[in-house]
Coordinates of C-alpha atoms in Angstrom, one line a residue:
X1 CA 54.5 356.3 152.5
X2 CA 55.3 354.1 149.4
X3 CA 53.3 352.9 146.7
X4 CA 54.0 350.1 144.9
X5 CA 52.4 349.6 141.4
X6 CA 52.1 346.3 139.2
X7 CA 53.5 344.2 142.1
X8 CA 52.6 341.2 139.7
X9 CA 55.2 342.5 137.3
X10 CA 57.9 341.7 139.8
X11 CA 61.2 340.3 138.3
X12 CA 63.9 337.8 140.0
X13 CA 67.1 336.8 139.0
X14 CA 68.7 333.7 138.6
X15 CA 66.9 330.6 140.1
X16 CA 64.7 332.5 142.7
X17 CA 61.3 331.6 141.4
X18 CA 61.9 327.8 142.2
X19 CA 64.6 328.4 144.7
X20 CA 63.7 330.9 147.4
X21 CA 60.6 329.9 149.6
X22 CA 58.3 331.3 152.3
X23 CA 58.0 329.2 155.1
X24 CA 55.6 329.5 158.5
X25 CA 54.7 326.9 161.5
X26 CA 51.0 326.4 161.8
X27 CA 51.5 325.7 165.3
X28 CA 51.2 322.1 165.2
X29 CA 53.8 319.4 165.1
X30 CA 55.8 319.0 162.0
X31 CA 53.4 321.3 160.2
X32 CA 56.2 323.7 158.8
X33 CA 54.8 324.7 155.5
X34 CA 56.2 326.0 152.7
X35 CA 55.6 327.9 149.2
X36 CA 58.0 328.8 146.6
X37 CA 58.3 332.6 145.2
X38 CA 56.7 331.0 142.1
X39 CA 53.6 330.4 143.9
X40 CA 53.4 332.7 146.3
X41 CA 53.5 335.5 143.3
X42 CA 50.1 333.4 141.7
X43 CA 48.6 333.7 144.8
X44 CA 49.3 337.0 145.9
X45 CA 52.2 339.4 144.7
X46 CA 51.6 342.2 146.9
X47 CA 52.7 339.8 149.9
X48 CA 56.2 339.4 147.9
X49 CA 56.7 342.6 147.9
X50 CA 55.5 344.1 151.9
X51 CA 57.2 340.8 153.2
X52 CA 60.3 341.9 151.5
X53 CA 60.5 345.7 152.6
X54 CA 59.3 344.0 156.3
X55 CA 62.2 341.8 156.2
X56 CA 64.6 344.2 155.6
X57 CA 63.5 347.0 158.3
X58 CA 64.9 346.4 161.5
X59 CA 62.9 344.1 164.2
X60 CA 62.2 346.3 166.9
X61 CA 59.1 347.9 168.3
X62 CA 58.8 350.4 165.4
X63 CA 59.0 347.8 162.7
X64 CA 55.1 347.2 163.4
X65 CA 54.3 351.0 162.6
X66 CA 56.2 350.9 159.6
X67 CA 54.6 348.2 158.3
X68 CA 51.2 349.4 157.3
X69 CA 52.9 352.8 155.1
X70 CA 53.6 350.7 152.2
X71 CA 50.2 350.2 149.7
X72 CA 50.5 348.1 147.1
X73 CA 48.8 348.0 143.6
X74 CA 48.3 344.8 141.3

């Protein structure tokens, strides 16, 4: 299990904060949204930091189980 503390505190380098964005498909037609790091950490920096330990576990059937083991702390 990790624990993740002062998530909010996060720091990027370089030009991430404008330049690296979250996207998802609603499901609709040409609804692809987006958000930019920037944004994403005002809204909610624990989902920076579980999407980016998800991300880099591997996609199989054990990623799902994984997934949950990581708490994080504003």
């Amino acid at each position: 299990m990790c624990i993740v503390l002062n998530a909010k505190d996060v720091c990027v380098t370089g030009r991430k904060l404008t330049d690296k964005f979250y996207r998802w498909h609603t499901g609709y037609v040409g609804h692809l949204k987006e958000r930019s790091l920037k944004d994403q950490l005002a809204k909610d920096p624990t989902e920076v930091i579980r999407k980016a330990v998800l991300r880099m576990l591997p996609n199989n059937k054990l990623r799902d189980d994984r997934d949950p083991k990581t708490k994080n702390i504003c």
